[in-house]
mmCIF file of N, CA and C in Angstrom:
data_model
loop_
_atom_site.group_PDB
_atom_site.id
_atom_site.type_symbol
_atom_site.label_atom_id
_atom_site.label_comp_id
_atom_site.label_asym_id
_atom_site.label_seq_id
_atom_site.Cartn_x
_atom_site.Cartn_y
_atom_site.Cartn_z
ATOM 1 N N MET A 571 0.835 -1.180 0.000
ATOM 2 C CA MET A 571 0.000 0.000 0.000
ATOM 3 C C MET A 571 0.882 1.247 0.000
ATOM 4 N N ASP A 572 0.516 2.200 -0.799
ATOM 5 C CA ASP A 572 1.256 3.459 -0.724
ATOM 6 C C ASP A 572 0.651 4.316 0.387
ATOM 7 N N SER A 573 1.258 5.461 0.628
ATOM 8 C CA SER A 573 0.860 6.325 1.743
ATOM 9 C C SER A 573 -0.599 6.785 1.633
ATOM 10 N N ALA A 574 -1.023 7.128 0.429
ATOM 11 C CA ALA A 574 -2.406 7.595 0.235
ATOM 12 C C ALA A 574 -3.404 6.475 0.507
ATOM 13 N N GLU A 575 -3.095 5.258 0.050
ATOM 14 C CA GLU A 575 -3.987 4.119 0.296
ATOM 15 C C GLU A 575 -4.063 3.797 1.789
ATOM 16 N N LEU A 576 -2.913 3.848 2.451
ATOM 17 C CA LEU A 576 -2.881 3.579 3.886
ATOM 18 C C LEU A 576 -3.672 4.637 4.651
ATOM 19 N N HIS A 577 -3.533 5.897 4.256
ATOM 20 C CA HIS A 577 -4.299 6.971 4.893
ATOM 21 C C HIS A 577 -5.791 6.729 4.718
ATOM 22 N N LYS A 578 -6.213 6.406 3.491
ATOM 23 C CA LYS A 578 -7.630 6.174 3.221
ATOM 24 C C LYS A 578 -8.147 4.975 4.025
ATOM 25 N N LYS A 579 -7.390 3.900 4.045
ATOM 26 C CA LYS A 579 -7.815 2.700 4.775
ATOM 27 C C LYS A 579 -7.959 3.003 6.271
ATOM 28 N N THR A 580 -6.985 3.713 6.844
ATOM 29 C CA THR A 580 -7.028 4.061 8.267
ATOM 30 C C THR A 580 -8.183 5.010 8.546
ATOM 31 N N LEU A 581 -8.351 6.007 7.688
ATOM 32 C CA LEU A 581 -9.432 6.973 7.854
ATOM 33 C C LEU A 581 -10.797 6.295 7.746
ATOM 34 N N ASP A 582 -10.957 5.427 6.751
ATOM 35 C CA ASP A 582 -12.233 4.716 6.592
ATOM 36 C C ASP A 582 -12.537 3.871 7.824
ATOM 37 N N TRP A 583 -11.511 3.161 8.324
ATOM 38 C CA TRP A 583 -11.700 2.333 9.524
ATOM 39 C C TRP A 583 -12.120 3.201 10.708
ATOM 40 N N LEU A 584 -11.421 4.322 10.919
ATOM 41 C CA LEU A 584 -11.725 5.184 12.053
ATOM 42 C C LEU A 584 -13.122 5.779 11.932
ATOM 43 N N CYS A 585 -13.467 6.292 10.769
ATOM 44 C CA CYS A 585 -14.795 6.900 10.604
ATOM 45 C C CYS A 585 -15.905 5.867 10.787
ATOM 46 N N GLU A 586 -15.693 4.662 10.272
ATOM 47 C CA GLU A 586 -16.684 3.601 10.453
ATOM 48 C C GLU A 586 -16.846 3.254 11.932
ATOM 49 N N THR A 587 -15.732 3.165 12.631
ATOM 50 C CA THR A 587 -15.773 2.858 14.061
ATOM 51 C C THR A 587 -16.458 3.977 14.837
ATOM 52 N N LEU A 588 -16.109 5.209 14.524
ATOM 53 C CA LEU A 588 -16.741 6.343 15.201
ATOM 54 C C LEU A 588 -18.233 6.390 14.918
ATOM 55 N N GLU A 589 -18.627 6.109 13.682
ATOM 56 C CA GLU A 589 -20.046 6.141 13.354
ATOM 57 C C GLU A 589 -20.822 5.016 14.046
ATOM 58 N N ASP A 590 -20.147 3.892 14.309
ATOM 59 C CA ASP A 590 -20.799 2.833 15.086
ATOM 60 C C ASP A 590 -21.181 3.352 16.469
ATOM 61 N N TRP A 591 -20.339 4.177 17.046
ATOM 62 C CA TRP A 591 -20.568 4.691 18.400
ATOM 63 C C TRP A 591 -21.324 6.011 18.426
ATOM 64 N N LEU A 592 -21.017 6.900 17.472
ATOM 65 C CA LEU A 592 -21.570 8.252 17.526
ATOM 66 C C LEU A 592 -22.743 8.486 16.581
ATOM 67 N N GLY A 593 -22.944 7.594 15.650
ATOM 68 C CA GLY A 593 -23.925 7.853 14.603
ATOM 69 C C GLY A 593 -23.243 8.604 13.470
ATOM 70 N N HIS A 594 -24.031 9.158 12.589
ATOM 71 C CA HIS A 594 -23.518 9.821 11.385
ATOM 72 C C HIS A 594 -22.517 10.937 11.714
ATOM 73 N N LEU A 595 -21.386 10.908 11.018
ATOM 74 C CA LEU A 595 -20.406 12.001 11.102
ATOM 75 C C LEU A 595 -20.677 12.982 9.979
ATOM 76 N N GLU A 596 -20.616 14.242 10.288
ATOM 77 C CA GLU A 596 -20.811 15.272 9.273
ATOM 78 C C GLU A 596 -19.538 15.406 8.440
ATOM 79 N N SER A 597 -19.690 15.912 7.216
ATOM 80 C CA SER A 597 -18.527 16.013 6.319
ATOM 81 C C SER A 597 -17.440 16.904 6.922
ATOM 82 N N GLU A 598 -17.824 17.939 7.635
ATOM 83 C CA GLU A 598 -16.842 18.812 8.297
ATOM 84 C C GLU A 598 -16.034 18.028 9.338
ATOM 85 N N GLN A 599 -16.706 17.160 10.070
ATOM 86 C CA GLN A 599 -16.017 16.333 11.061
ATOM 87 C C GLN A 599 -15.045 15.377 10.367
ATOM 88 N N LYS A 600 -15.508 14.749 9.282
ATOM 89 C CA LYS A 600 -14.658 13.818 8.550
ATOM 90 C C LYS A 600 -13.418 14.517 7.986
ATOM 91 N N GLN A 601 -13.585 15.734 7.531
ATOM 92 C CA GLN A 601 -12.443 16.492 6.994
ATOM 93 C C GLN A 601 -11.410 16.775 8.086
ATOM 94 N N LYS A 602 -11.881 17.163 9.257
ATOM 95 C CA LYS A 602 -10.960 17.411 10.370
ATOM 96 C C LYS A 602 -10.237 16.128 10.765
ATOM 97 N N ILE A 603 -10.985 15.047 10.871
ATOM 98 C CA ILE A 603 -10.399 13.764 11.249
ATOM 99 C C ILE A 603 -9.365 13.337 10.215
ATOM 100 N N ALA A 604 -9.655 13.570 8.951
ATOM 101 C CA ALA A 604 -8.709 13.211 7.882
ATOM 102 C C ALA A 604 -7.369 13.922 8.061
ATOM 103 N N GLY A 605 -7.406 15.127 8.583
ATOM 104 C CA GLY A 605 -6.169 15.870 8.837
ATOM 105 C C GLY A 605 -5.389 15.346 10.033
ATOM 106 N N TRP A 606 -6.074 14.688 10.934
ATOM 107 C CA TRP A 606 -5.416 14.172 12.147
ATOM 108 C C TRP A 606 -4.813 12.785 11.940
ATOM 109 N N VAL A 607 -5.391 12.012 11.020
ATOM 110 C CA VAL A 607 -4.920 10.650 10.770
ATOM 111 C C VAL A 607 -3.684 10.699 9.883
ATOM 112 N N LYS A 608 -2.628 10.081 10.348
ATOM 113 C CA LYS A 608 -1.367 10.049 9.599
ATOM 114 C C LYS A 608 -1.027 8.605 9.246
ATOM 115 N N PRO A 609 -0.748 8.343 7.964
ATOM 116 C CA PRO A 609 -0.354 6.982 7.586
ATOM 117 C C PRO A 609 1.016 6.647 8.176
ATOM 118 N N ASP A 610 1.186 5.411 8.608
ATOM 119 C CA ASP A 610 2.439 5.002 9.243
ATOM 120 C C ASP A 610 2.785 3.585 8.804
ATOM 121 N N SER A 611 3.451 3.471 7.658
ATOM 122 C CA SER A 611 3.790 2.149 7.129
ATOM 123 C C SER A 611 4.797 1.435 8.018
ATOM 124 N N ASN A 612 5.634 2.178 8.726
ATOM 125 C CA ASN A 612 6.573 1.560 9.659
ATOM 126 C C ASN A 612 5.812 0.821 10.763
ATOM 127 N N TRP A 613 4.753 1.422 11.280
ATOM 128 C CA TRP A 613 3.941 0.796 12.318
ATOM 129 C C TRP A 613 3.288 -0.488 11.795
ATOM 130 N N ILE A 614 2.834 -0.468 10.553
ATOM 131 C CA ILE A 614 2.226 -1.662 9.959
ATOM 132 C C ILE A 614 3.258 -2.784 9.910
ATOM 133 N N ALA A 615 4.472 -2.475 9.495
ATOM 134 C CA ALA A 615 5.538 -3.483 9.423
ATOM 135 C C ALA A 615 5.852 -4.035 10.817
ATOM 136 N N ILE A 616 5.897 -3.158 11.804
ATOM 137 C CA ILE A 616 6.161 -3.590 13.189
ATOM 138 C C ILE A 616 5.051 -4.516 13.678
ATOM 139 N N LYS A 617 3.800 -4.163 13.388
ATOM 140 C CA LYS A 617 2.675 -5.001 13.813
ATOM 141 C C LYS A 617 2.719 -6.367 13.139
ATOM 142 N N LEU A 618 3.085 -6.405 11.871
ATOM 143 C CA LEU A 618 3.148 -7.686 11.162
ATOM 144 C C LEU A 618 4.255 -8.578 11.721
ATOM 145 N N LYS A 619 5.414 -7.996 12.022
ATOM 146 C CA LYS A 619 6.498 -8.777 12.637
ATOM 147 C C LYS A 619 6.050 -9.313 13.993
ATOM 148 N N ASN A 620 5.387 -8.478 14.754
ATOM 149 C CA ASN A 620 4.906 -8.898 16.065
ATOM 150 C C ASN A 620 3.877 -10.014 15.935
ATOM 151 N N ARG A 621 2.967 -9.892 14.975
ATOM 152 C CA ARG A 621 1.950 -10.929 14.758
ATOM 153 C C ARG A 621 2.606 -12.262 14.423
ATOM 154 N N LYS A 622 3.624 -12.225 13.554
ATOM 155 C CA LYS A 622 4.324 -13.469 13.191
ATOM 156 C C LYS A 622 4.959 -14.119 14.415
ATOM 157 N N LYS A 623 5.600 -13.321 15.249
ATOM 158 C CA LYS A 623 6.244 -13.860 16.455
ATOM 159 C C LYS A 623 5.202 -14.442 17.400
ATOM 160 N N THR A 624 4.141 -13.714 17.631
ATOM 161 C CA THR A 624 3.098 -14.159 18.542
ATOM 162 C C THR A 624 2.454 -15.453 18.047
ATOM 163 N N GLN A 625 2.181 -15.524 16.752
ATOM 164 C CA GLN A 625 1.588 -16.734 16.184
ATOM 165 C C GLN A 625 2.548 -17.919 16.300
ATOM 166 N N ALA A 626 3.827 -17.676 16.056
ATOM 167 C CA ALA A 626 4.821 -18.757 16.173
ATOM 168 C C ALA A 626 4.913 -19.242 17.618
ATOM 169 N N ASP A 627 4.904 -18.304 18.562
ATOM 170 C CA ASP A 627 4.943 -18.679 19.979
ATOM 171 C C ASP A 627 3.716 -19.511 20.359
ATOM 172 N N LEU A 628 2.555 -19.110 19.880
ATOM 173 C CA LEU A 628 1.329 -19.843 20.182
ATOM 174 C C LEU A 628 1.358 -21.235 19.545
ATOM 175 N N ALA A 629 1.835 -21.327 18.337
ATOM 176 C CA ALA A 629 1.923 -22.632 17.670
ATOM 177 C C ALA A 629 2.832 -23.577 18.459
ATOM 178 N N ARG A 630 3.976 -23.064 18.933
ATOM 179 C CA ARG A 630 4.881 -23.887 19.747
ATOM 180 C C ARG A 630 4.202 -24.322 21.043
ATOM 181 N N LEU A 631 3.487 -23.410 21.651
ATOM 182 C CA LEU A 631 2.787 -23.719 22.897
ATOM 183 C C LEU A 631 1.753 -24.825 22.687
ATOM 184 N N LEU A 632 0.988 -24.735 21.607
ATOM 185 C CA LEU A 632 -0.051 -25.723 21.350
ATOM 186 C C LEU A 632 0.523 -27.089 20.976
ATOM 187 N N GLN A 633 1.725 -27.096 20.424
ATOM 188 C CA GLN A 633 2.366 -28.362 20.077
ATOM 189 C C GLN A 633 2.938 -29.054 21.313
ATOM 190 N N SER A 634 3.208 -28.291 22.335
ATOM 191 C CA SER A 634 3.765 -28.841 23.563
ATOM 192 C C SER A 634 2.641 -29.424 24.410
ATOM 193 N N LYS A 635 2.812 -30.639 24.854
ATOM 194 C CA LYS A 635 1.777 -31.292 25.656
ATOM 195 C C LYS A 635 1.965 -31.020 27.151
ATOM 196 N N GLU A 636 3.205 -30.705 27.543
ATOM 197 C CA GLU A 636 3.500 -30.484 28.959
ATOM 198 C C GLU A 636 2.876 -29.179 29.453
ATOM 199 N N LEU A 637 2.146 -29.261 30.503
ATOM 200 C CA LEU A 637 1.563 -28.095 31.172
ATOM 201 C C LEU A 637 0.808 -27.175 30.203
ATOM 202 N N LEU A 638 0.135 -27.783 29.243
ATOM 203 C CA LEU A 638 -0.551 -26.981 28.224
ATOM 204 C C LEU A 638 -1.547 -26.002 28.841
ATOM 205 N N LYS A 639 -2.365 -26.482 29.762
ATOM 206 C CA LYS A 639 -3.391 -25.625 30.364
ATOM 207 C C LYS A 639 -2.765 -24.428 31.081
ATOM 208 N N GLU A 640 -1.747 -24.687 31.897
ATOM 209 C CA GLU A 640 -1.097 -23.607 32.645
ATOM 210 C C GLU A 640 -0.388 -22.634 31.709
ATOM 211 N N ASN A 641 0.298 -23.186 30.721
ATOM 212 C CA ASN A 641 1.027 -22.329 29.786
ATOM 213 C C ASN A 641 0.081 -21.496 28.929
ATOM 214 N N LEU A 642 -1.022 -22.101 28.528
ATOM 215 C CA LEU A 642 -2.001 -21.360 27.735
ATOM 216 C C LEU A 642 -2.622 -20.241 28.563
ATOM 217 N N HIS A 643 -2.909 -20.530 29.815
ATOM 218 C CA HIS A 643 -3.456 -19.501 30.715
ATOM 219 C C HIS A 643 -2.470 -18.338 30.842
ATOM 220 N N ALA A 644 -1.215 -18.656 31.086
ATOM 221 C CA ALA A 644 -0.187 -17.608 31.207
ATOM 222 C C ALA A 644 -0.054 -16.831 29.906
ATOM 223 N N TRP A 645 -0.116 -17.528 28.793
ATOM 224 C CA TRP A 645 0.015 -16.874 27.480
ATOM 225 C C TRP A 645 -1.127 -15.886 27.267
ATOM 226 N N MET A 646 -2.344 -16.303 27.611
ATOM 227 C CA MET A 646 -3.509 -15.443 27.396
ATOM 228 C C MET A 646 -3.499 -14.217 28.305
ATOM 229 N N TYR A 647 -3.077 -14.396 29.541
ATOM 230 C CA TYR A 647 -3.134 -13.294 30.499
ATOM 231 C C TYR A 647 -1.885 -12.407 30.484
ATOM 232 N N HIS A 648 -0.857 -12.853 29.803
ATOM 233 C CA HIS A 648 0.373 -12.059 29.713
ATOM 234 C C HIS A 648 0.886 -12.048 28.285
ATOM 235 N N ILE A 649 -0.015 -11.751 27.354
ATOM 236 C CA ILE A 649 0.326 -11.786 25.931
ATOM 237 C C ILE A 649 1.496 -10.862 25.607
ATOM 238 N N GLU A 650 1.600 -9.767 26.355
ATOM 239 C CA GLU A 650 2.679 -8.813 26.069
ATOM 240 C C GLU A 650 4.064 -9.435 26.262
ATOM 241 N N SER A 651 4.146 -10.521 27.010
ATOM 242 C CA SER A 651 5.444 -11.182 27.173
ATOM 243 C C SER A 651 5.891 -11.851 25.871
ATOM 244 N N HIS A 652 5.000 -11.953 24.906
ATOM 245 C CA HIS A 652 5.331 -12.544 23.608
ATOM 246 C C HIS A 652 5.495 -11.484 22.520
ATOM 247 N N TRP A 653 5.367 -10.230 22.883
ATOM 248 C CA TRP A 653 5.539 -9.152 21.915
ATOM 249 C C TRP A 653 7.020 -8.945 21.612
ATOM 250 N N THR A 654 7.303 -8.457 20.417
ATOM 251 C CA THR A 654 8.674 -8.098 20.087
ATOM 252 C C THR A 654 9.038 -6.827 20.859
ATOM 253 N N ASP A 655 10.326 -6.630 21.097
ATOM 254 C CA ASP A 655 10.765 -5.414 21.797
ATOM 255 C C ASP A 655 10.368 -4.165 21.022
ATOM 256 N N GLU A 656 10.495 -4.239 19.713
ATOM 257 C CA GLU A 656 10.151 -3.093 18.860
ATOM 258 C C GLU A 656 8.667 -2.745 19.005
ATOM 259 N N PHE A 657 7.819 -3.763 19.058
ATOM 260 C CA PHE A 657 6.384 -3.533 19.218
ATOM 261 C C PHE A 657 6.089 -2.895 20.569
ATOM 262 N N LYS A 658 6.730 -3.398 21.627
ATOM 263 C CA LYS A 658 6.518 -2.845 22.974
ATOM 264 C C LYS A 658 6.833 -1.358 23.017
ATOM 265 N N ILE A 659 7.914 -0.971 22.362
ATOM 266 C CA ILE A 659 8.319 0.431 22.348
ATOM 267 C C ILE A 659 7.309 1.273 21.570
ATOM 268 N N HIS A 660 6.944 0.809 20.387
ATOM 269 C CA HIS A 660 6.088 1.611 19.514
ATOM 270 C C HIS A 660 4.623 1.621 19.928
ATOM 271 N N VAL A 661 4.156 0.573 20.595
ATOM 272 C CA VAL A 661 2.750 0.543 20.977
ATOM 273 C C VAL A 661 2.435 1.668 21.970
ATOM 274 N N LYS A 662 3.364 2.007 22.828
ATOM 275 C CA LYS A 662 3.147 3.109 23.779
ATOM 276 C C LYS A 662 2.972 4.436 23.043
ATOM 277 N N ALA A 663 3.822 4.663 22.045
ATOM 278 C CA ALA A 663 3.718 5.902 21.262
ATOM 279 C C ALA A 663 2.412 5.932 20.471
ATOM 280 N N LYS A 664 2.012 4.790 19.939
ATOM 281 C CA LYS A 664 0.760 4.721 19.174
ATOM 282 C C LYS A 664 -0.448 4.994 20.080
ATOM 283 N N LYS A 665 -0.403 4.482 21.285
ATOM 284 C CA LYS A 665 -1.493 4.751 22.229
ATOM 285 C C LYS A 665 -1.614 6.244 22.493
ATOM 286 N N ARG A 666 -0.465 6.898 22.720
ATOM 287 C CA ARG A 666 -0.489 8.353 22.953
ATOM 288 C C ARG A 666 -1.047 9.086 21.733
ATOM 289 N N GLU A 667 -0.623 8.658 20.553
ATOM 290 C CA GLU A 667 -1.105 9.281 19.316
ATOM 291 C C GLU A 667 -2.619 9.152 19.194
ATOM 292 N N TRP A 668 -3.145 7.959 19.446
ATOM 293 C CA TRP A 668 -4.582 7.745 19.301
ATOM 294 C C TRP A 668 -5.382 8.415 20.411
ATOM 295 N N VAL A 669 -4.849 8.500 21.596
ATOM 296 C CA VAL A 669 -5.528 9.254 22.655
ATOM 297 C C VAL A 669 -5.673 10.709 22.216
ATOM 298 N N GLY A 670 -4.619 11.252 21.634
ATOM 299 C CA GLY A 670 -4.681 12.631 21.121
ATOM 300 C C GLY A 670 -5.760 12.792 20.066
ATOM 301 N N ILE A 671 -5.855 11.839 19.164
ATOM 302 C CA ILE A 671 -6.897 11.911 18.129
ATOM 303 C C ILE A 671 -8.280 11.825 18.763
ATOM 304 N N PHE A 672 -8.464 10.915 19.713
ATOM 305 C CA PHE A 672 -9.777 10.771 20.346
ATOM 306 C C PHE A 672 -10.163 12.013 21.139
ATOM 307 N N LEU A 673 -9.200 12.674 21.755
ATOM 308 C CA LEU A 673 -9.503 13.928 22.457
ATOM 309 C C LEU A 673 -9.938 15.004 21.469
ATOM 310 N N LYS A 674 -9.313 15.040 20.306
ATOM 311 C CA LYS A 674 -9.723 15.998 19.270
ATOM 312 C C LYS A 674 -11.116 15.661 18.751
ATOM 313 N N VAL A 675 -11.385 14.372 18.556
ATOM 314 C CA VAL A 675 -12.719 13.957 18.109
ATOM 315 C C VAL A 675 -13.752 14.352 19.154
ATOM 316 N N ASP A 676 -13.423 14.133 20.420
ATOM 317 C CA ASP A 676 -14.346 14.511 21.494
ATOM 318 C C ASP A 676 -14.697 15.994 21.413
ATOM 319 N N ALA A 677 -13.722 16.813 21.081
ATOM 320 C CA ALA A 677 -13.946 18.264 21.018
ATOM 321 C C ALA A 677 -14.900 18.669 19.888
ATOM 322 N N ILE A 678 -15.031 17.833 18.855
ATOM 323 C CA ILE A 678 -15.922 18.175 17.736
ATOM 324 C C ILE A 678 -17.194 17.320 17.711
ATOM 325 N N THR A 679 -17.412 16.551 18.769
ATOM 326 C CA THR A 679 -18.585 15.680 18.841
ATOM 327 C C THR A 679 -19.824 16.494 19.191
ATOM 328 N N ARG A 680 -20.880 16.271 18.440
ATOM 329 C CA ARG A 680 -22.150 16.985 18.638
ATOM 330 C C ARG A 680 -22.961 16.343 19.774
ATOM 331 N N SER A 681 -23.890 17.097 20.293
ATOM 332 C CA SER A 681 -24.748 16.623 21.381
ATOM 333 C C SER A 681 -25.506 15.352 20.996
ATOM 334 N N ARG A 682 -26.059 15.316 19.789
ATOM 335 C CA ARG A 682 -26.808 14.136 19.334
ATOM 336 C C ARG A 682 -25.892 12.918 19.246
ATOM 337 N N GLN A 683 -24.624 13.147 18.926
ATOM 338 C CA GLN A 683 -23.671 12.050 18.830
ATOM 339 C C GLN A 683 -23.323 11.512 20.223
ATOM 340 N N ARG A 684 -23.235 12.406 21.184
ATOM 341 C CA ARG A 684 -22.986 11.970 22.562
ATOM 342 C C ARG A 684 -24.153 11.125 23.076
ATOM 343 N N LYS A 685 -25.371 11.535 22.733
ATOM 344 C CA LYS A 685 -26.553 10.765 23.132
ATOM 345 C C LYS A 685 -26.529 9.381 22.478
ATOM 346 N N HIS A 686 -26.146 9.344 21.221
ATOM 347 C CA HIS A 686 -26.046 8.068 20.506
ATOM 348 C C HIS A 686 -25.017 7.167 21.189
ATOM 349 N N ALA A 687 -23.869 7.730 21.548
ATOM 350 C CA ALA A 687 -22.814 6.957 22.219
ATOM 351 C C ALA A 687 -23.302 6.446 23.580
ATOM 352 N N ALA A 688 -24.043 7.280 24.299
ATOM 353 C CA ALA A 688 -24.567 6.863 25.602
ATOM 354 C C ALA A 688 -25.536 5.691 25.443
ATOM 355 N N LYS A 689 -26.358 5.716 24.395
ATOM 356 C CA LYS A 689 -27.283 4.607 24.137
ATOM 357 C C LYS A 689 -26.518 3.335 23.784
ATOM 358 N N GLU A 690 -25.476 3.470 22.973
ATOM 359 C CA GLU A 690 -24.660 2.306 22.605
ATOM 360 C C GLU A 690 -23.999 1.694 23.843
ATOM 361 N N LEU A 691 -23.461 2.548 24.677
ATOM 362 C CA LEU A 691 -22.814 2.076 25.894
ATOM 363 C C LEU A 691 -23.818 1.392 26.816
ATOM 364 N N GLN A 692 -25.005 1.980 26.943
ATOM 365 C CA GLN A 692 -26.049 1.378 27.780
ATOM 366 C C GLN A 692 -26.445 0.006 27.254
ATOM 367 N N TYR A 693 -26.469 -0.154 25.937
ATOM 368 C CA TYR A 693 -26.770 -1.448 25.329
ATOM 369 C C TYR A 693 -25.764 -2.502 25.812
ATOM 370 N N TYR A 694 -24.482 -2.174 25.809
ATOM 371 C CA TYR A 694 -23.460 -3.106 26.286
ATOM 372 C C TYR A 694 -23.595 -3.371 27.784
ATOM 373 N N ILE A 695 -23.875 -2.342 28.551
ATOM 374 C CA ILE A 695 -24.062 -2.512 29.995
ATOM 375 C C ILE A 695 -25.211 -3.478 30.264
ATOM 376 N N ASP A 696 -26.315 -3.271 29.573
ATOM 377 C CA ASP A 696 -27.487 -4.141 29.753
ATOM 378 C C ASP A 696 -27.168 -5.579 29.359
ATOM 379 N N ASN A 697 -26.445 -5.752 28.263
ATOM 380 C CA ASN A 697 -26.082 -7.107 27.827
ATOM 381 C C ASN A 697 -25.187 -7.800 28.834
ATOM 382 N N PHE A 698 -24.208 -7.083 29.372
ATOM 383 C CA PHE A 698 -23.323 -7.684 30.366
ATOM 384 C C PHE A 698 -24.088 -8.034 31.640
ATOM 385 N N LYS A 699 -25.003 -7.175 32.044
ATOM 386 C CA LYS A 699 -25.820 -7.476 33.223
ATOM 387 C C LYS A 699 -26.644 -8.742 32.986
ATOM 388 N N GLU A 700 -27.201 -8.852 31.795
ATOM 389 C CA GLU A 700 -28.005 -10.028 31.449
ATOM 390 C C GLU A 700 -27.146 -11.285 31.447
ATOM 391 N N LEU A 701 -25.947 -11.184 30.936
ATOM 392 C CA LEU A 701 -25.040 -12.344 30.902
ATOM 393 C C LEU A 701 -24.636 -12.798 32.296
ATOM 394 N N THR A 702 -24.529 -11.877 33.231
ATOM 395 C CA THR A 702 -24.138 -12.252 34.581
ATOM 396 C C THR A 702 -25.248 -12.989 35.327
ATOM 397 N N LYS A 703 -26.458 -12.909 34.838
ATOM 398 C CA LYS A 703 -27.584 -13.603 35.459
ATOM 399 C C LYS A 703 -27.629 -15.074 35.081
ATOM 400 N N LEU A 704 -26.905 -15.453 34.046
ATOM 401 C CA LEU A 704 -26.960 -16.848 33.552
ATOM 402 C C LEU A 704 -26.395 -17.814 34.532
#
């Protein structure tokens, strides 16, 4: 993917995700968000290397019969122990970057969108409450 394709793919993903929570985004909002989203092919490469390592670690774990249950439990609850060092370093910076974007999005969120988000959140709360009754 070139930089423009990566920007479009990231922007489309973000706008779709935001619209799931906030409802319809206005074109002015989408334009502002487009300016905040920066393509980062280096990050994509880092994530792919990390995915390969994590998958290889999991495959080795599943092939091992000794202490499979305990090892699988540890793997699931401490997945970051299987991350590459490069991923560990960059994921912190990416989190800060995305928090900044979400704070900017919050600043341009309309009242009707906040109400929509509150309804979506309440839907999840109700579902979790229902699941705990089982």
